[in-house]
Coordinates of C-alpha atoms in Angstrom, one line a residue:
X1 CA 55.0 -10.3 -8.0
X2 CA 58.5 -8.8 -7.6
X3 CA 60.3 -8.6 -10.9
X4 CA 57.5 -7.9 -13.1
X5 CA 56.6 -4.9 -15.0
X6 CA 53.9 -2.4 -14.1
X7 CA 52.0 -3.9 -17.3
X8 CA 52.1 -7.3 -16.0
X9 CA 51.1 -6.1 -12.7
X10 CA 48.1 -4.3 -14.1
X11 CA 47.1 -7.2 -16.0
X12 CA 47.2 -9.5 -13.0
X13 CA 45.3 -7.3 -11.2
X14 CA 42.8 -7.1 -14.2
X15 CA 42.9 -11.1 -13.9
X16 CA 41.8 -10.9 -10.5
X17 CA 39.0 -8.2 -10.9
X18 CA 37.6 -10.1 -13.8
X19 CA 37.6 -13.4 -11.8
X20 CA 35.5 -11.9 -8.6
X21 CA 33.0 -10.0 -11.1
X22 CA 32.6 -13.7 -12.8
X23 CA 31.7 -15.2 -9.7
X24 CA 29.5 -12.6 -8.9
X25 CA 27.4 -13.0 -12.0
X26 CA 27.8 -16.7 -11.9
X27 CA 26.1 -16.2 -8.6
X28 CA 23.2 -14.3 -10.0
X29 CA 22.9 -16.6 -13.0
X30 CA 22.4 -19.6 -10.0
X31 CA 19.8 -17.6 -8.2
X32 CA 18.0 -17.4 -11.4
X33 CA 18.5 -21.1 -12.3
X34 CA 16.9 -21.8 -9.0
X35 CA 14.0 -19.2 -9.6
X36 CA 13.5 -20.8 -12.5
X37 CA 12.6 -24.2 -10.9
X38 CA 10.6 -22.4 -8.2
X39 CA 8.5 -20.8 -10.5
X40 CA 8.0 -23.7 -12.7
X41 CA 6.7 -26.1 -9.8
X42 CA 3.8 -23.5 -9.4
X43 CA 2.4 -24.5 -12.8
X44 CA 1.1 -27.7 -14.2
X45 CA 4.6 -29.4 -14.9
X46 CA 3.5 -32.1 -17.0
X47 CA 1.2 -31.0 -20.0
X48 CA -1.9 -32.9 -20.8
X49 CA -3.8 -32.8 -24.1
X50 CA -6.6 -30.6 -24.1
X51 CA -9.6 -30.6 -26.1
X52 CA -9.6 -28.3 -29.1
X53 CA -12.0 -25.1 -28.5
X54 CA -13.7 -26.1 -32.1
X55 CA -14.9 -29.5 -31.1
X56 CA -15.9 -30.7 -27.7
X57 CA -16.6 -33.8 -27.0
X58 CA -19.8 -34.5 -24.3
X59 CA -20.3 -38.1 -23.1
X60 CA -23.7 -39.4 -24.0
X61 CA -23.8 -43.1 -23.3
X62 CA -21.9 -46.1 -22.1
X63 CA -21.9 -49.4 -23.9
X64 CA -19.6 -52.3 -23.3
X65 CA -17.1 -50.1 -21.2
X66 CA -16.6 -47.6 -23.9
X67 CA -17.5 -44.0 -23.5
X68 CA -19.9 -42.6 -26.6
X69 CA -19.3 -39.3 -26.9
X70 CA -20.8 -36.6 -29.3
X71 CA -18.2 -34.2 -31.2
X72 CA -20.1 -30.9 -31.1
X73 CA -18.8 -28.9 -34.2
X74 CA -18.7 -25.3 -32.8
X75 CA -18.8 -23.8 -36.2
X76 CA -22.1 -25.8 -37.5
X77 CA -23.6 -27.3 -34.5
X78 CA -23.9 -30.4 -35.9
X79 CA -22.7 -33.6 -34.2
X80 CA -21.4 -37.1 -34.7
X81 CA -21.0 -40.2 -32.0
X82 CA -17.7 -41.5 -31.5
X83 CA -16.6 -44.4 -29.3
X84 CA -14.0 -43.3 -26.9
X85 CA -11.4 -46.0 -25.3
X86 CA -12.1 -47.0 -21.5
X87 CA -10.4 -44.7 -19.0
X88 CA -7.3 -45.5 -17.5
X89 CA -7.2 -46.2 -13.3
X90 CA -3.7 -44.5 -13.5
X91 CA -3.3 -41.5 -11.2
X92 CA 0.0 -40.9 -12.4
X93 CA 0.8 -39.1 -15.5
X94 CA 2.2 -41.4 -18.1
X95 CA 5.0 -38.8 -18.9
X96 CA 6.5 -38.9 -15.2
X97 CA 7.4 -42.3 -16.0
X98 CA 8.7 -42.7 -19.5
X99 CA 9.0 -39.5 -21.0
X100 CA 11.1 -36.6 -20.7
X101 CA 9.8 -33.9 -18.6
X102 CA 8.8 -30.2 -19.5
X103 CA 12.1 -28.7 -18.3
X104 CA 13.3 -26.5 -15.6
X105 CA 10.4 -24.1 -16.2
X106 CA 7.6 -26.5 -16.7
X107 CA 4.6 -24.8 -18.2
X108 CA 5.1 -21.6 -16.5
X109 CA 5.8 -18.6 -19.0
X110 CA 7.2 -16.5 -15.8
X111 CA 9.8 -19.4 -15.2
X112 CA 10.7 -19.9 -18.9
X113 CA 11.9 -16.0 -19.0
X114 CA 13.6 -16.5 -15.8
X115 CA 15.6 -19.2 -17.1
X116 CA 16.6 -17.2 -20.2
X117 CA 17.9 -14.6 -17.9
X118 CA 19.9 -17.1 -16.1
X119 CA 21.4 -18.5 -19.5
X120 CA 22.5 -14.8 -20.5
X121 CA 24.0 -14.3 -17.2
X122 CA 25.7 -17.7 -17.6
X123 CA 27.0 -16.8 -20.9
X124 CA 28.1 -13.3 -19.6
X125 CA 30.0 -14.8 -16.6
X126 CA 31.4 -17.3 -19.0
X127 CA 33.1 -14.2 -21.0
X128 CA 34.5 -12.9 -17.7
X129 CA 36.0 -15.7 -16.6
X130 CA 37.5 -16.1 -20.0
X131 CA 38.9 -12.9 -19.4
X132 CA 40.0 -13.5 -16.5
X133 CA 42.1 -16.7 -17.1
X134 CA 43.4 -14.9 -20.4
X135 CA 44.7 -11.9 -18.7
X136 CA 46.5 -13.9 -16.1
X137 CA 48.3 -15.8 -18.7
X138 CA 49.3 -12.6 -20.4
X139 CA 50.7 -11.2 -17.4
X140 CA 53.2 -14.0 -17.0
X141 CA 53.6 -14.8 -20.8
X142 CA 52.6 -18.6 -20.2
X143 CA 49.6 -20.9 -20.3
X144 CA 47.4 -19.8 -17.0
X145 CA 47.1 -23.4 -15.6
X146 CA 50.6 -23.6 -14.1
X147 CA 49.3 -24.0 -10.2
X148 CA 46.7 -25.4 -8.5
X149 CA 45.0 -22.1 -8.6
X150 CA 44.8 -21.4 -12.1
X151 CA 44.3 -24.8 -12.9
X152 CA 40.8 -24.8 -11.0
X153 CA 39.8 -21.4 -12.5
X154 CA 40.6 -23.3 -16.1
X155 CA 38.8 -26.4 -14.9
X156 CA 35.7 -24.4 -13.6
X157 CA 36.0 -22.5 -17.3
X158 CA 35.5 -25.8 -19.1
X159 CA 32.6 -27.0 -17.1
X160 CA 30.8 -23.9 -17.6
X161 CA 31.9 -23.9 -21.3
X162 CA 30.4 -27.6 -21.6
X163 CA 27.3 -26.4 -20.3
X164 CA 27.0 -23.2 -22.6
X165 CA 28.0 -25.3 -25.5
X166 CA 25.5 -27.9 -25.1
X167 CA 22.9 -24.8 -24.9
X168 CA 24.4 -23.7 -28.1
X169 CA 24.1 -26.9 -30.2
X170 CA 20.3 -26.5 -29.2
X171 CA 20.1 -29.4 -26.8
X172 CA 17.2 -28.9 -24.0
X173 CA 19.7 -28.9 -21.0
X174 CA 18.6 -25.9 -19.1
X175 CA 18.0 -28.2 -16.4
X176 CA 21.6 -28.5 -15.8
X177 CA 22.0 -24.9 -15.2
X178 CA 21.5 -25.1 -11.0
X179 CA 23.9 -28.1 -10.6
X180 CA 26.5 -27.3 -12.9
X181 CA 26.5 -23.3 -11.7
X182 CA 26.7 -24.9 -7.9
X183 CA 29.8 -26.8 -8.9
X184 CA 31.4 -24.1 -10.7
X185 CA 30.9 -21.6 -8.0
X186 CA 32.3 -24.1 -5.3
X187 CA 35.3 -24.7 -7.5
X188 CA 35.9 -21.2 -8.0
X189 CA 35.3 -20.2 -4.3
X190 CA 37.9 -22.8 -3.2
X191 CA 40.3 -21.5 -5.7
X192 CA 40.0 -17.8 -4.7
X193 CA 39.8 -18.4 -0.9
X194 CA 42.0 -21.4 -0.3
X195 CA 44.3 -22.1 -3.4
X196 CA 45.1 -18.3 -4.9
X197 CA 48.8 -17.4 -5.4
X198 CA 49.7 -14.4 -6.9
X199 CA 50.9 -14.9 -10.7
X200 CA 54.5 -16.2 -11.0
X201 CA 57.2 -17.6 -13.3
X202 CA 56.7 -21.5 -13.4
X203 CA 59.3 -24.3 -11.7
X204 CA 61.7 -25.2 -14.3
X205 CA 60.2 -28.7 -15.0
X206 CA 57.1 -26.9 -16.4
X207 CA 59.2 -24.8 -19.0
X208 CA 58.0 -26.8 -22.0
X209 CA 55.5 -26.1 -24.9
X210 CA 54.1 -29.8 -23.7
X211 CA 52.3 -27.5 -21.0
X212 CA 50.2 -26.1 -23.4
X213 CA 49.3 -29.8 -24.7
X214 CA 49.2 -32.2 -21.9
X215 CA 47.5 -29.8 -19.5
X216 CA 45.0 -28.1 -21.8
X217 CA 43.9 -31.7 -23.0
X218 CA 43.7 -32.7 -19.2
X219 CA 41.4 -29.3 -18.1
X220 CA 39.0 -30.2 -21.4
X221 CA 38.7 -33.4 -20.2
X222 CA 37.9 -32.9 -16.5
X223 CA 35.3 -30.3 -17.6
X224 CA 33.2 -32.8 -20.0
X225 CA 33.6 -35.5 -17.1
X226 CA 32.6 -33.1 -14.6
X227 CA 29.4 -32.4 -16.6
X228 CA 28.7 -36.3 -17.5
X229 CA 29.0 -36.6 -13.2
X230 CA 26.6 -34.2 -12.9
X231 CA 24.2 -35.8 -15.3
X232 CA 24.7 -38.9 -13.7
X233 CA 23.7 -37.9 -10.4
X234 CA 20.6 -36.4 -11.6
X235 CA 20.0 -39.9 -13.2
X236 CA 20.3 -41.8 -9.8
X237 CA 17.7 -39.0 -8.3
X238 CA 15.5 -39.5 -11.1
X239 CA 15.3 -43.4 -11.4
X240 CA 14.6 -43.5 -7.8
X241 CA 11.9 -41.4 -8.1
X242 CA 10.4 -43.5 -11.2
X243 CA 11.1 -46.6 -9.3
X244 CA 9.1 -45.3 -6.5
X245 CA 6.1 -44.1 -9.2
X246 CA 5.9 -47.3 -10.5
X247 CA 5.7 -49.2 -7.6
X248 CA 2.6 -47.2 -6.8
X249 CA 3.9 -45.1 -3.7
X250 CA 3.0 -42.2 -5.4
X251 CA 4.8 -39.0 -6.5
X252 CA 6.3 -38.2 -3.0
X253 CA 8.0 -35.0 -2.1
X254 CA 9.9 -32.9 -5.0
X255 CA 7.4 -34.3 -7.7
X256 CA 7.2 -31.2 -9.3
X257 CA 11.1 -31.0 -9.2
X258 CA 12.0 -34.5 -10.5
X259 CA 8.8 -35.3 -12.9
X260 CA 10.4 -32.0 -15.0
X261 CA 13.8 -33.9 -15.5
X262 CA 14.8 -35.7 -18.4
X263 CA 13.6 -39.3 -18.4
X264 CA 16.1 -41.5 -16.4
X265 CA 16.7 -43.3 -20.0
X266 CA 17.9 -40.0 -21.6
X267 CA 20.0 -38.8 -18.7
X268 CA 21.8 -42.5 -18.9
X269 CA 22.4 -41.8 -22.7
X270 CA 23.4 -38.5 -22.3
X271 CA 26.3 -39.2 -19.2
X272 CA 27.7 -42.4 -21.7
X273 CA 27.8 -39.9 -24.9
X274 CA 29.5 -37.1 -23.0
X275 CA 32.3 -39.6 -21.5
X276 CA 32.8 -41.4 -24.5
X277 CA 33.2 -38.3 -26.5
X278 CA 35.9 -36.8 -24.3
X279 CA 37.5 -40.2 -23.3
X280 CA 39.8 -40.2 -26.3
X281 CA 41.1 -36.9 -25.3
X282 CA 41.9 -38.0 -21.8
X283 CA 43.8 -41.2 -23.3
X284 CA 46.0 -38.5 -25.3
X285 CA 46.3 -36.1 -22.3
X286 CA 48.1 -39.3 -20.2
X287 CA 50.0 -40.1 -23.3
X288 CA 51.2 -36.6 -23.7
X289 CA 52.1 -36.7 -20.1
X290 CA 54.4 -39.9 -20.6
X291 CA 56.3 -38.2 -23.4
X292 CA 56.6 -34.8 -21.6
X293 CA 58.2 -37.0 -18.6
X294 CA 60.6 -38.6 -20.8
X295 CA 62.1 -35.1 -22.2
X296 CA 62.0 -33.5 -18.5
X297 CA 63.3 -36.8 -16.5
X298 CA 64.2 -39.1 -19.0
X299 CA 61.7 -41.7 -18.5
X300 CA 58.0 -42.2 -20.1
X301 CA 56.8 -43.6 -16.4
X302 CA 58.2 -43.7 -12.8
X303 CA 55.2 -44.4 -11.1
X304 CA 55.0 -41.1 -9.4
X305 CA 51.7 -40.4 -7.5
X306 CA 50.4 -38.1 -10.1
X307 CA 51.2 -40.6 -13.2
X308 CA 49.8 -43.3 -10.9
X309 CA 46.2 -41.7 -10.3
X310 CA 46.3 -40.4 -13.6
X311 CA 46.3 -44.1 -15.2
X312 CA 43.7 -45.1 -12.4
X313 CA 41.5 -42.2 -13.8
X314 CA 41.9 -43.8 -17.7
X315 CA 41.5 -47.6 -16.0
X316 CA 38.2 -46.7 -14.4
X317 CA 36.9 -44.5 -17.2
X318 CA 37.7 -47.4 -19.8
X319 CA 36.3 -49.8 -17.3
X320 CA 33.0 -47.7 -17.6
X321 CA 32.9 -47.8 -21.3
X322 CA 33.7 -51.3 -21.5
X323 CA 31.2 -52.2 -19.5
X324 CA 28.4 -50.3 -21.2
X325 CA 29.6 -51.6 -24.8
X326 CA 30.4 -55.0 -24.1
X327 CA 28.5 -56.4 -20.9
X328 CA 25.2 -54.3 -21.4
X329 CA 25.9 -52.2 -18.2
X330 CA 23.2 -49.4 -18.2
X331 CA 21.2 -47.5 -15.4
X332 CA 22.4 -47.3 -12.0
X333 CA 25.5 -49.6 -11.9
X334 CA 26.9 -47.6 -14.9
X335 CA 26.2 -44.4 -13.2
X336 CA 27.8 -45.5 -9.8
X337 CA 31.0 -46.6 -11.9
X338 CA 31.0 -43.3 -13.8
X339 CA 31.0 -41.4 -10.5
X340 CA 33.9 -43.8 -9.2
X341 CA 35.7 -42.9 -12.0
X342 CA 35.2 -39.1 -11.6
X343 CA 36.2 -39.6 -8.0
X344 CA 39.5 -41.0 -9.0
X345 CA 40.0 -37.6 -11.1
X346 CA 39.2 -35.6 -8.3
X347 CA 41.3 -37.2 -6.1
X348 CA 44.1 -37.2 -8.5
X349 CA 44.0 -33.5 -8.7
X350 CA 43.1 -32.3 -5.0
X351 CA 44.3 -35.2 -3.1
X352 CA 47.9 -35.9 -4.8
X353 CA 48.5 -32.2 -5.1
X354 CA 47.9 -31.4 -1.6
X355 CA 48.4 -34.8 0.3
X356 CA 50.9 -36.7 -1.3
X357 CA 54.7 -35.7 -2.1
X358 CA 56.4 -36.6 -5.5
X359 CA 58.1 -35.2 -8.6
X360 CA 54.6 -33.1 -9.6
X361 CA 54.5 -31.5 -6.2
X362 CA 54.5 -28.0 -7.6
X363 CA 50.9 -27.2 -7.3
X364 CA 51.8 -23.6 -6.2
X365 CA 49.9 -23.9 -2.9
X366 CA 49.9 -20.7 -0.7
X367 CA 52.4 -20.9 2.2
X368 CA 51.8 -18.8 5.7

C-alpha cells in the first residue's frame, strides 16, 4: 500500500477487520442454521391433523368398509353418529410426496427459535460484509471489485443478499440457510486465504466508468445464479427421495431432513424463477463488456478467453430457459442443465483467471 495516505491505510485495515468479523458471524449463523435442522428433526417433522379437544370421535361400528363413529360434544354430552371414510393403507405421510415440508424447524419451537437466531446473525454478518466491501472501495477511491479477492467478496455479498432478500420478501426459504451460508463461507475462505492482495490502484485497462456498470451487473447476476444452483441441488436430492418413497422403498435415512424441504415441484419452480429473473441482467453484463472492450481495445469482440466463456455461460443459461419455455423441460433434466450453466460461470471466473492467459489476465493474484 505504498503511496497511499494514512487515512486510506486505516480504511484498508478496517475493511480487513470487518471482513474477518463477518466471516466469524457467518460461521455462527451457519452453526445455528445446522442446529435448527438438528433440533427440528427431533420433532414430528410433518404435521398431522389432530382431533378437536371439544369433539372427539369414538368408533362404535363398522359398516361396508366405513367406520361409524360417535362425535361426542364435550359441552353437552350429546352424540351424533357419522360415517368416516375408509382408512388408507399407505404408511407414508401424504405431505411427504406432494406437498411442502414444515421447513428447517419442523414442528419444534426450540428449533424455530434457533432458526430465528441464525437469520439475525446472517443479517448482522451481511451488514459487516457490506461495510468491509464499502471500506475497501473507499480506501482506493474506486469500485471494490478490481481483482479476484475483491470480486470474490462482492460475489459472496450478493449471494448472501439474495438469500436475505428472499427472507425479507416473506418467502419461506429458511431451509436455504445451511447451503447458502456454507458456500458463502467457502468463497470468503478462499478469498482471504488464497486470493488476498493489498488494496491497490487498477491496471490502466480498468480505468473506466464501465467497471461500475459491467462488473456490478456480473456480480449481481452471479449471486442470484449461485442461489438458483443451490436450489437445483436441493431439488435433485428431494426428487430422488420422493421417487424412492413413491416406489415403496420407505423413507430411508435422512427422512427427517428431506421431508421438511419444499416439494420437488416448488424447488424446481424457484430455481427457474430465479434464473429467469436475473438472466436479462447477465445479458446486459455481456453486452456492456463488449461495449467496454470497444472503448478499451478498439473492437467489440475478439474471442478472448474471458469473452468466450462469458458467451458460453450466456448460451448455457439461454438454453436452460429456452428448454423450459418451449420444450417443456422440467425437473431433473432442467436442474442438471442449470447446474452445467452455473459450472461455466464458475469456470469463467476461477479457471479463466487462474489457468488461461488473455487480455483479462489482471485478476490480481498474490505473487510469492
